[in-house]
């Protein structure tokens, strides 16, 4: 399962 | 969000504002590497493609918009508006030697083989070496205006503060992103000799002069 990596840093 | 990341973002913001002030006030981009600024614009464009698809917070969106606008604006100022003051002769670092390896590496070493994730990874790798043309130019000219060295100090400090943010997040949130951490360490290490010169010279009121 490809968990979409959410990047919360700028 | 933690104090280290906020300090890092504000240091990054300060660096970009210092650069814009320098170019606008002196109406010149002498001593600034246009190639590094192009790389920074590519870094932000490839990293913030999720600007409209992935809302994190108003702060996050506002900073992304500012970084995108200011980096593209700086390239415009350097290559169009103040083109006559751009120092082509000293800004000669071959950026294809940075773009290709980072592009290939992002295809091989990433968290997920998807377009967005590969572009984000490319942006992280590229940012870690994007300052090289600028540092190369300073070494070639042998000196830098003090405002340019303040710009470089703020820019170098931003990712250094992010390293403290990653240490904080590891211990208090159990979060870490090895790609961002390794690239961030490389990026900060590249500034070390500049940091040494900045602290030993510029802060004592001397001009930043590299040993010839």
CSV table of C-alpha atoms in Angstrom, one decimal:
chain,number,residue,atom,x,y,z
A,1,UNK,CA,0.0,0.0,0.0
A,2,UNK,CA,1.6,3.3,-1.0
A,3,UNK,CA,0.9,5.6,1.8
A,4,UNK,CA,1.2,9.0,0.2
A,5,UNK,CA,4.0,10.6,2.3
A,6,UNK,CA,2.6,14.0,3.4
A,7,UNK,CA,5.5,16.4,4.0
A,8,UNK,CA,4.5,19.0,6.6
A,9,UNK,CA,7.9,20.8,6.6
A,10,UNK,CA,8.8,23.7,4.3
B,1,UNK,CA,5.7,23.0,14.9
B,2,UNK,CA,8.6,23.6,17.4
B,3,UNK,CA,10.9,26.5,18.2
B,4,UNK,CA,13.7,25.2,16.2
B,5,UNK,CA,11.7,24.8,13.0
B,6,UNK,CA,10.1,28.2,13.5
B,7,UNK,CA,13.5,29.8,14.0
B,8,UNK,CA,14.8,27.9,10.9
B,9,UNK,CA,11.9,29.2,8.8
B,10,UNK,CA,12.3,32.7,10.0
B,11,UNK,CA,16.1,32.5,9.3
B,12,UNK,CA,15.3,31.3,5.8
B,13,UNK,CA,12.7,34.2,5.4
B,14,UNK,CA,15.3,36.7,6.7
B,15,UNK,CA,17.9,35.4,4.2
B,16,UNK,CA,15.6,35.9,1.3
B,17,UNK,CA,14.6,39.4,2.5
B,18,UNK,CA,18.2,40.4,3.0
B,19,UNK,CA,19.0,39.3,-0.5
B,20,UNK,CA,16.1,41.2,-2.0
B,21,UNK,CA,17.0,44.3,0.0
B,22,UNK,CA,20.6,44.1,-1.2
B,23,UNK,CA,19.6,43.8,-4.8
B,24,UNK,CA,16.9,46.4,-4.6
B,25,UNK,CA,18.9,49.0,-2.5
B,26,UNK,CA,22.2,48.7,-4.3
B,27,UNK,CA,20.3,48.1,-7.6
B,28,UNK,CA,23.0,45.5,-8.3
B,29,UNK,CA,23.4,41.8,-8.0
B,30,UNK,CA,27.2,42.0,-7.9
B,31,UNK,CA,28.7,39.1,-5.9
B,32,UNK,CA,25.5,37.1,-6.1
B,33,UNK,CA,25.4,33.8,-8.0
B,34,UNK,CA,22.5,33.8,-10.4
B,35,UNK,CA,23.0,30.1,-10.9
B,36,UNK,CA,22.4,29.4,-7.2
B,37,UNK,CA,19.2,31.5,-7.3
B,38,UNK,CA,18.0,29.5,-10.3
B,39,UNK,CA,18.6,26.3,-8.4
B,40,UNK,CA,16.7,27.7,-5.4
B,41,UNK,CA,13.8,28.5,-7.7
B,42,UNK,CA,13.8,24.9,-9.0
B,43,UNK,CA,14.0,23.6,-5.4
B,44,UNK,CA,10.9,25.5,-4.4
B,45,UNK,CA,8.9,24.8,-7.6
B,46,UNK,CA,9.6,21.0,-7.4
B,47,UNK,CA,9.0,21.0,-3.6
B,48,UNK,CA,5.8,23.0,-3.4
B,49,UNK,CA,3.8,21.4,-6.2
B,50,UNK,CA,1.4,20.3,-3.5
B,51,UNK,CA,0.7,23.9,-2.7
B,52,UNK,CA,-2.9,23.5,-3.9
B,53,UNK,CA,-3.5,19.8,-3.2
B,54,UNK,CA,-2.2,19.4,0.3
B,55,UNK,CA,-3.2,22.1,2.8
B,56,UNK,CA,-1.2,21.9,6.0
B,57,UNK,CA,-1.8,25.3,7.6
B,58,UNK,CA,-2.2,29.0,6.7
B,59,UNK,CA,1.4,29.5,7.9
B,60,UNK,CA,2.7,26.7,5.6
B,61,UNK,CA,0.8,27.9,2.6
B,62,UNK,CA,1.8,31.6,3.2
B,63,UNK,CA,5.5,30.6,3.5
B,64,UNK,CA,5.4,28.4,0.4
B,65,UNK,CA,3.8,31.2,-1.6
B,66,UNK,CA,6.4,33.7,-0.4
B,67,UNK,CA,9.4,31.4,-1.0
B,68,UNK,CA,8.1,30.6,-4.5
B,69,UNK,CA,7.4,34.2,-5.4
B,70,UNK,CA,10.6,35.6,-3.9
B,71,UNK,CA,12.9,33.0,-5.5
B,72,UNK,CA,11.3,33.5,-9.0
B,73,UNK,CA,11.4,37.2,-8.4
B,74,UNK,CA,15.1,37.1,-7.5
B,75,UNK,CA,15.9,35.2,-10.7
B,76,UNK,CA,13.9,37.9,-12.6
B,77,UNK,CA,15.8,40.7,-10.9
B,78,UNK,CA,19.1,39.1,-11.6
B,79,UNK,CA,18.6,37.9,-15.2
B,80,UNK,CA,16.3,40.7,-16.5
B,81,UNK,CA,16.0,43.9,-14.5
B,82,UNK,CA,19.6,44.2,-13.2
B,83,UNK,CA,21.1,42.0,-15.8
B,84,UNK,CA,23.8,44.6,-16.5
B,85,UNK,CA,25.2,44.1,-13.0
B,86,UNK,CA,25.2,40.3,-13.0
B,87,UNK,CA,28.8,39.1,-12.8
B,88,UNK,CA,28.8,36.3,-15.5
B,89,UNK,CA,32.6,35.9,-15.3
B,90,UNK,CA,32.7,34.7,-11.8
B,91,UNK,CA,29.4,32.8,-11.8
B,92,UNK,CA,30.7,29.8,-13.7
B,93,UNK,CA,29.9,26.7,-11.6
B,94,UNK,CA,28.5,23.9,-13.9
B,95,UNK,CA,25.0,23.4,-12.4
B,96,UNK,CA,24.4,20.4,-14.7
B,97,UNK,CA,26.9,18.6,-12.3
B,98,UNK,CA,24.4,19.3,-9.6
B,99,UNK,CA,21.1,18.8,-11.5
B,100,UNK,CA,21.9,15.4,-13.0
B,101,UNK,CA,23.3,13.5,-10.0
B,102,UNK,CA,20.5,14.8,-7.7
B,103,UNK,CA,17.9,13.8,-10.3
B,104,UNK,CA,19.3,10.3,-10.7
B,105,UNK,CA,19.7,9.9,-6.9
B,106,UNK,CA,16.0,11.0,-6.4
B,107,UNK,CA,15.0,8.2,-8.8
B,108,UNK,CA,16.9,5.6,-6.9
B,109,UNK,CA,16.7,6.8,-3.2
B,110,UNK,CA,13.2,7.9,-2.3
B,111,UNK,CA,10.3,7.1,0.0
B,112,UNK,CA,7.9,6.3,-2.7
B,113,UNK,CA,8.2,5.9,-6.5
B,114,UNK,CA,5.6,8.5,-7.4
B,115,UNK,CA,5.9,11.7,-9.4
B,116,UNK,CA,5.2,14.0,-6.5
B,117,UNK,CA,7.5,12.1,-4.1
B,118,UNK,CA,10.4,11.9,-6.6
B,119,UNK,CA,10.1,15.6,-7.3
B,120,UNK,CA,10.1,16.3,-3.5
B,121,UNK,CA,13.1,14.1,-3.1
B,122,UNK,CA,14.9,15.8,-6.0
B,123,UNK,CA,14.2,19.1,-4.4
B,124,UNK,CA,15.6,18.0,-1.1
B,125,UNK,CA,18.8,16.7,-2.7
B,126,UNK,CA,19.2,19.7,-5.0
B,127,UNK,CA,18.7,22.1,-2.1
B,128,UNK,CA,21.6,20.5,-0.2
B,129,UNK,CA,24.1,21.5,-3.0
B,130,UNK,CA,22.3,24.6,-4.4
B,131,UNK,CA,24.6,27.0,-2.6
B,132,UNK,CA,27.7,25.6,-4.2
B,133,UNK,CA,27.7,28.0,-7.2
B,134,UNK,CA,27.5,30.9,-4.7
B,135,UNK,CA,30.2,29.6,-2.4
B,136,UNK,CA,32.3,28.9,-5.5
B,137,UNK,CA,31.8,32.5,-6.7
B,138,UNK,CA,32.8,33.9,-3.3
B,139,UNK,CA,36.0,31.8,-3.4
B,140,UNK,CA,36.7,33.0,-7.0
B,141,UNK,CA,36.1,36.7,-6.3
B,142,UNK,CA,38.0,36.2,-3.0
B,143,UNK,CA,35.6,38.4,-1.0
B,144,UNK,CA,31.9,39.2,-0.4
B,145,UNK,CA,30.0,42.3,0.6
B,146,UNK,CA,29.0,42.2,4.3
B,147,UNK,CA,25.3,42.1,3.4
B,148,UNK,CA,25.9,39.1,1.1
B,149,UNK,CA,27.7,37.4,4.0
B,150,UNK,CA,24.7,38.1,6.3
B,151,UNK,CA,22.5,36.6,3.6
B,152,UNK,CA,24.7,33.5,3.5
B,153,UNK,CA,24.8,33.2,7.3
B,154,UNK,CA,21.0,33.3,7.6
B,155,UNK,CA,20.6,30.9,4.7
B,156,UNK,CA,23.2,28.4,6.2
B,157,UNK,CA,21.7,28.7,9.7
B,158,UNK,CA,18.2,27.8,8.5
B,159,UNK,CA,19.0,24.2,7.7
B,160,UNK,CA,21.2,24.0,10.7
B,161,UNK,CA,18.2,24.9,12.9
B,162,UNK,CA,16.2,22.3,11.0
B,163,UNK,CA,18.7,19.7,12.2
B,164,UNK,CA,17.8,20.7,15.8
B,165,UNK,CA,14.1,20.5,14.7
B,166,UNK,CA,14.6,16.9,13.5
B,167,UNK,CA,16.4,15.9,16.7
B,168,UNK,CA,13.5,17.4,18.7
B,169,UNK,CA,10.9,15.6,16.5
B,170,UNK,CA,12.7,12.3,16.8
B,171,UNK,CA,12.7,12.4,20.6
B,172,UNK,CA,9.3,14.1,21.2
B,173,UNK,CA,7.2,12.9,18.2
B,174,UNK,CA,9.1,9.8,17.2
B,175,UNK,CA,9.2,11.3,13.7
B,176,UNK,CA,12.2,11.4,11.4
B,177,UNK,CA,12.8,11.6,7.6
B,178,UNK,CA,16.2,10.1,6.9
B,179,UNK,CA,16.3,11.7,3.4
B,180,UNK,CA,15.7,15.2,4.7
B,181,UNK,CA,18.1,14.7,7.6
B,182,UNK,CA,21.1,13.4,5.6
B,183,UNK,CA,20.6,16.1,2.9
B,184,UNK,CA,20.2,18.7,5.6
B,185,UNK,CA,23.4,17.7,7.3
B,186,UNK,CA,25.3,17.8,4.0
B,187,UNK,CA,23.8,21.2,3.2
B,188,UNK,CA,24.9,22.6,6.6
B,189,UNK,CA,28.4,21.1,6.4
B,190,UNK,CA,29.0,22.9,3.1
B,191,UNK,CA,28.6,26.2,5.0
B,192,UNK,CA,31.1,25.3,7.8
B,193,UNK,CA,34.2,27.1,6.4
B,194,UNK,CA,32.0,30.1,5.5
B,195,UNK,CA,30.6,30.0,9.1
B,196,UNK,CA,34.1,30.1,10.4
B,197,UNK,CA,35.1,33.1,8.3
B,198,UNK,CA,31.8,34.8,9.1
B,199,UNK,CA,32.2,34.5,12.9
B,200,UNK,CA,36.0,35.2,13.0
B,201,UNK,CA,35.9,38.1,10.5
B,202,UNK,CA,32.5,39.7,9.6
B,203,UNK,CA,31.3,39.7,13.2
B,204,UNK,CA,34.5,41.6,14.1
B,205,UNK,CA,33.6,44.3,11.5
B,206,UNK,CA,36.1,43.1,8.9
B,207,UNK,CA,35.2,42.4,5.3
B,208,UNK,CA,34.8,38.7,4.4
B,209,UNK,CA,38.1,38.0,2.6
B,210,UNK,CA,39.1,34.5,1.7
B,211,UNK,CA,42.8,33.7,1.9
B,212,UNK,CA,44.0,34.2,-1.6
